[in-house]
Coordinates of C-alpha atoms in Angstrom, one line a residue:
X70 CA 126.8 195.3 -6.5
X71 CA 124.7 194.0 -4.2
X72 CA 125.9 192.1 -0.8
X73 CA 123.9 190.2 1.9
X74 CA 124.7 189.9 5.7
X75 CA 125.1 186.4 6.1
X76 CA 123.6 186.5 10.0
X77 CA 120.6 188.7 9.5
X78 CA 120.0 188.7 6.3
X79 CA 119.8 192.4 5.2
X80 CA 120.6 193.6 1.7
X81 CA 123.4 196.4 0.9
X82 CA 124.2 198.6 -2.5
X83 CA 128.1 199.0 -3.1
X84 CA 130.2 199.9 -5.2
X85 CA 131.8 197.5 -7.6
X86 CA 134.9 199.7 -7.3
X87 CA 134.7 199.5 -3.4
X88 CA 135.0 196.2 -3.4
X89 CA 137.9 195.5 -6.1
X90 CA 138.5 192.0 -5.2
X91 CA 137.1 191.5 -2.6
X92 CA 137.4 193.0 1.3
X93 CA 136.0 193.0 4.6
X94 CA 132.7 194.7 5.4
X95 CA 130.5 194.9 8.5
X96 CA 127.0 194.8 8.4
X97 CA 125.1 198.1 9.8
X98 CA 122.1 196.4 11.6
X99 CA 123.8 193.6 13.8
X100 CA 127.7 194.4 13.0
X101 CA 128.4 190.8 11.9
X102 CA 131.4 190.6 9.7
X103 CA 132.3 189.0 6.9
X104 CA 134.5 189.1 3.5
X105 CA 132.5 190.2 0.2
X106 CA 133.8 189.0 -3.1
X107 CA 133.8 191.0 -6.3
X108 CA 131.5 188.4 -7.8
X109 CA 128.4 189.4 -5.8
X110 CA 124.9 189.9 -7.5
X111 CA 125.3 193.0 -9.7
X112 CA 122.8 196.0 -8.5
X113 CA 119.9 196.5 -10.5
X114 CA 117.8 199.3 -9.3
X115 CA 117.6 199.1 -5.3
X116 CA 117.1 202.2 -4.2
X117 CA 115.5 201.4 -0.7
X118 CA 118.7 199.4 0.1
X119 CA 119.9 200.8 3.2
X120 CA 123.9 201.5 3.1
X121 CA 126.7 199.6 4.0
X122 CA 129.7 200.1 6.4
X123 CA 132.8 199.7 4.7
X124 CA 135.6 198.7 7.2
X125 CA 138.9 200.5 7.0
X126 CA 140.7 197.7 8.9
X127 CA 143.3 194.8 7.4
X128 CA 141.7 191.6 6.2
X129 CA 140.6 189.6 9.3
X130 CA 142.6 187.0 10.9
X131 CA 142.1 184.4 12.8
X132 CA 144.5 184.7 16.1
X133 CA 143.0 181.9 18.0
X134 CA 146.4 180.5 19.0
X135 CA 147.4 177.0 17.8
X136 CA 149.6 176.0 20.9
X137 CA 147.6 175.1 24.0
X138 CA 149.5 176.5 27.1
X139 CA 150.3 174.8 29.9
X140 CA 147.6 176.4 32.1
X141 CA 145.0 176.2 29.8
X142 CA 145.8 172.4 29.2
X143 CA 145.3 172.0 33.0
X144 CA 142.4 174.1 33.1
X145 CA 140.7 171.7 30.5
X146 CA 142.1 168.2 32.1
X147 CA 140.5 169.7 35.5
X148 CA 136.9 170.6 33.9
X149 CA 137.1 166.8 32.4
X150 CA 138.0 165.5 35.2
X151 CA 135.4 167.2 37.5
X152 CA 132.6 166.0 34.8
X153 CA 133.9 162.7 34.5
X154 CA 131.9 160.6 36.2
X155 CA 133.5 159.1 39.6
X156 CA 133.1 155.0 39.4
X157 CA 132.0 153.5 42.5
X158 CA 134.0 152.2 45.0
X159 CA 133.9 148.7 45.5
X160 CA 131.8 147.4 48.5
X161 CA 134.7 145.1 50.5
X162 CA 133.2 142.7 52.9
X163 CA 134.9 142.7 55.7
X164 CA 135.2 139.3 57.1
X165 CA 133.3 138.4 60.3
X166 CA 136.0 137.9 63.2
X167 CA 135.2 134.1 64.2
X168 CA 135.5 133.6 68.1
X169 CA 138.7 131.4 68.7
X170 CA 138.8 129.5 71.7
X171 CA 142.2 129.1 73.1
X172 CA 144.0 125.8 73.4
X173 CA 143.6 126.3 77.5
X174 CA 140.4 127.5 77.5
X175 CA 139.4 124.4 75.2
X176 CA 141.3 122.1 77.8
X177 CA 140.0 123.5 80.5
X178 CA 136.4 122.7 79.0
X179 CA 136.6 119.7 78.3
X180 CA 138.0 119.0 81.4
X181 CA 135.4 120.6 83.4
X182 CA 132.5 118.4 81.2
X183 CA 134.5 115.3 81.8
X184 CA 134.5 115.9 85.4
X185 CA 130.9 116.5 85.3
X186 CA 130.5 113.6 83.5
X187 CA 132.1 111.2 86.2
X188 CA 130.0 113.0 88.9
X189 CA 126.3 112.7 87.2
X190 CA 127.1 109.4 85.6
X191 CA 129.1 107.8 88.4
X192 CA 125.9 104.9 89.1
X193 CA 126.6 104.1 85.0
X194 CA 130.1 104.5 85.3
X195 CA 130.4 101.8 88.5
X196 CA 127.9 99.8 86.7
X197 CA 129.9 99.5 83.7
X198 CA 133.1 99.4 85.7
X199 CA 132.2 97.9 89.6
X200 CA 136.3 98.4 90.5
X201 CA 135.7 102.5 90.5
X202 CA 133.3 102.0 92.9
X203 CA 136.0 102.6 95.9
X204 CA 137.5 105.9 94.1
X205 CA 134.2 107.4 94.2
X206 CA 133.6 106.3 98.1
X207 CA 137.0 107.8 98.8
X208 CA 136.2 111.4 97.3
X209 CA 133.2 110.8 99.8
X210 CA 130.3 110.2 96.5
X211 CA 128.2 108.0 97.3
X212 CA 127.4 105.3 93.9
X213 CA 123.7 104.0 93.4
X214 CA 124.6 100.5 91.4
X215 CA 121.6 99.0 91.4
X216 CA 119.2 102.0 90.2
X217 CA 117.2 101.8 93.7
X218 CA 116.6 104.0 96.1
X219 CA 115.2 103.4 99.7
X220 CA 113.3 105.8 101.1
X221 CA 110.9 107.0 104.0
X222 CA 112.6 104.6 106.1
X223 CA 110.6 105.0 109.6
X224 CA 111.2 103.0 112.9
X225 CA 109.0 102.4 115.7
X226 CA 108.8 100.1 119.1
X227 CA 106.0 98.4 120.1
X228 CA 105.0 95.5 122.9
X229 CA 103.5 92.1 122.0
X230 CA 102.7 89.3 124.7
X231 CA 105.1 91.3 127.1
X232 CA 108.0 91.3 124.5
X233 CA 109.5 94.5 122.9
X234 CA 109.5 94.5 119.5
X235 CA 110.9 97.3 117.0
X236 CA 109.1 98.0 113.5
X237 CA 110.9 99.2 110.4
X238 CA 109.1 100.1 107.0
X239 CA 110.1 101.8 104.1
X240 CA 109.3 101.9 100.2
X241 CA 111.8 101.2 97.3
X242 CA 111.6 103.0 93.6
X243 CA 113.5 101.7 90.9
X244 CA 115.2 105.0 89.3
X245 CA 116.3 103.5 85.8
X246 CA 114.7 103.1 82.8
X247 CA 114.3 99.2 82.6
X248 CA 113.5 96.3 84.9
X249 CA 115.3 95.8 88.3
X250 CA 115.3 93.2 90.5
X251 CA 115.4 93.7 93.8
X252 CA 117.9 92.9 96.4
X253 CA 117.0 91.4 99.7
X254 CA 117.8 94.4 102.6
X255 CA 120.0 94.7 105.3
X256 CA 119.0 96.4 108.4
X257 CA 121.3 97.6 111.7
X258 CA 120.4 98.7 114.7
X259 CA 123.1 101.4 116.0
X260 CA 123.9 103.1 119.4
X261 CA 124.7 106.4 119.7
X262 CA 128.3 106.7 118.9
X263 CA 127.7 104.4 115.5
X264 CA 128.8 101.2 116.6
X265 CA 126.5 98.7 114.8
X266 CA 124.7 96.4 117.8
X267 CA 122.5 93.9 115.7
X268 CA 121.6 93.1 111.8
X269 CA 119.3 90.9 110.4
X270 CA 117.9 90.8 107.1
X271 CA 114.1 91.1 104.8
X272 CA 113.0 91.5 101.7
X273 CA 110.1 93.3 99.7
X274 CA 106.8 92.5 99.1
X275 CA 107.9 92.5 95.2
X276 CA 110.9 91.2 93.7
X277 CA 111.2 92.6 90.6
X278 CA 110.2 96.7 89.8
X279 CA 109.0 98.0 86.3
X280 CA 111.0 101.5 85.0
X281 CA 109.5 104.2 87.5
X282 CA 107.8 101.2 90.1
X283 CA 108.1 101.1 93.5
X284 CA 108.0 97.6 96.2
X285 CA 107.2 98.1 100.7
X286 CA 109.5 96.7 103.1
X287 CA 108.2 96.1 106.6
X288 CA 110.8 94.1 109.3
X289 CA 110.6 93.3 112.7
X290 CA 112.9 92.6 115.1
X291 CA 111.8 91.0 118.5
X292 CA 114.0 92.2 122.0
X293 CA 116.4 94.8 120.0
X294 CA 119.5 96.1 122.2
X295 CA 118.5 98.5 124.9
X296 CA 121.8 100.8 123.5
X297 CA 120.0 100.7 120.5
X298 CA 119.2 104.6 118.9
X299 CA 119.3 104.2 115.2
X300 CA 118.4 101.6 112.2
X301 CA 120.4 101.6 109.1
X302 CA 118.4 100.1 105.8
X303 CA 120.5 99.3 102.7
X304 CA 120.4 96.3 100.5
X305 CA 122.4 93.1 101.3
X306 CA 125.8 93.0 99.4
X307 CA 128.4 90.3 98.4
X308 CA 130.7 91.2 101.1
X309 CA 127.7 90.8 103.8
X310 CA 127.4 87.2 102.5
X311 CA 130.7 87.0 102.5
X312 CA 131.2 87.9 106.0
X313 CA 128.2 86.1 107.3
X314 CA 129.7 83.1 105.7
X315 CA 133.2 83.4 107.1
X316 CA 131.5 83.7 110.7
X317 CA 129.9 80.5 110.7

């Protein structure tokens, strides 16, 4: 009969006897084996057939075992596991750390911007409230009511007709942001150890300022005190009045 190597494909001659029903047989040219049954194709006249190795050897049996063991089982879990693929880790935000002010700190704040409050406000403050005006003059802060400020106050002495006289000029800005009137001024010639000698009073040449304007002064005072070494300008007040009217 005639038999055929299932992997290569070459052709053998055997004999039907050989073969009975049915055996093992290895193939010459690549050694693949397989089982040939007694029903192969019968040989007809193949004489350039090249022969075929009979194996001598019990049928084949699969031996693969059945029963995984328990290193192999591991062996297999690890290789899955190594070509599993690894899911990302989850990107976790961490929260930005918000600064927290402590209770004291926060007290302590506020009390220093309350304090600078009464300080840079104090002229709004007394305007709002005239009876703080003597808690700032005790602390030694002096409180601008009015919004006006005297300045380049200058003094001078001069002779007219044989009588001494003493000059005093000055200028007056209105510091605020509306319309001021302005007070008639209060002037005091002092001697050395701040006693005051003599006052008398003038006003300016305008009686009402714009935001930002400014008004002259200019006084005179005929024979001042010979003790006299300093003039004092500020503007007239209700307790001058008062005490002007109380000496009469």
């Amino acid at each position: 009969m005639l038999v055929t190597c299932p992997s290569c494909r070459s052709s053998y001659r055997l004999d039907d006897r050989a073969i009975s029903e049915g055996r093992t047989v290895r193939c010459a040219r690549c050694a693949t084996e397989w089982f040939a049954a007694a029903t192969a194709t019968p040989v007809m006249a193949l004489d350039d057939v090249a022969p075929l190795d009979v194996v001598e050897t019990p049928r084949i049996v699969d031996v693969t075992p059945s029963v995984v063991t328990k290193s192999a089982r591991r062996a297999v879990f690890s290789f899955a596991a190594r070509n599993e693929p690894v899911p990302a880790r989850p990107t976790v935000r961490t929260p930005r750390k918000t600064s927290r002010v402590r209770p004291a700190a926060a007290f302590a704040i506020a009390g220093l911007a309350a304090l600078a409050l009464l300080v840079f406000e104090r002229d709004t403050i007394v305007r709002a409230t005239p009876s703080l005006a003597s808690l700032y003059a005790a602390v030694g802060l002096d409180v601008n009511v009015r919004g006006l400020d005297i300045r380049d106050v200058r003094s001078s002495e001069q002779v007219e007709e044989g009588v001494p006289l003493l000059l005093v000029t000055g200028s007056i800005a209105n510091l605020t942001q509306g319309q001021v009137d302005v007070p008639r001024l209060r002037l005091a010639v002092k001697s050395g150890d701040d006693r005051e000698l003599y006052a008398w009073t003038t006003i300016a040449n305008r009686l009402k300022l714009a935001p930002g304007g400014s008004a002259q002064f200019r006084a005179r005072l005929a024979s001042p005190p010979a003790e006299g070494e300093a003039v004092a300008v500020r503007f007239l007040g209700r307790r001058d009045i008062m005490t002007t009217n109380a000496g009469r």
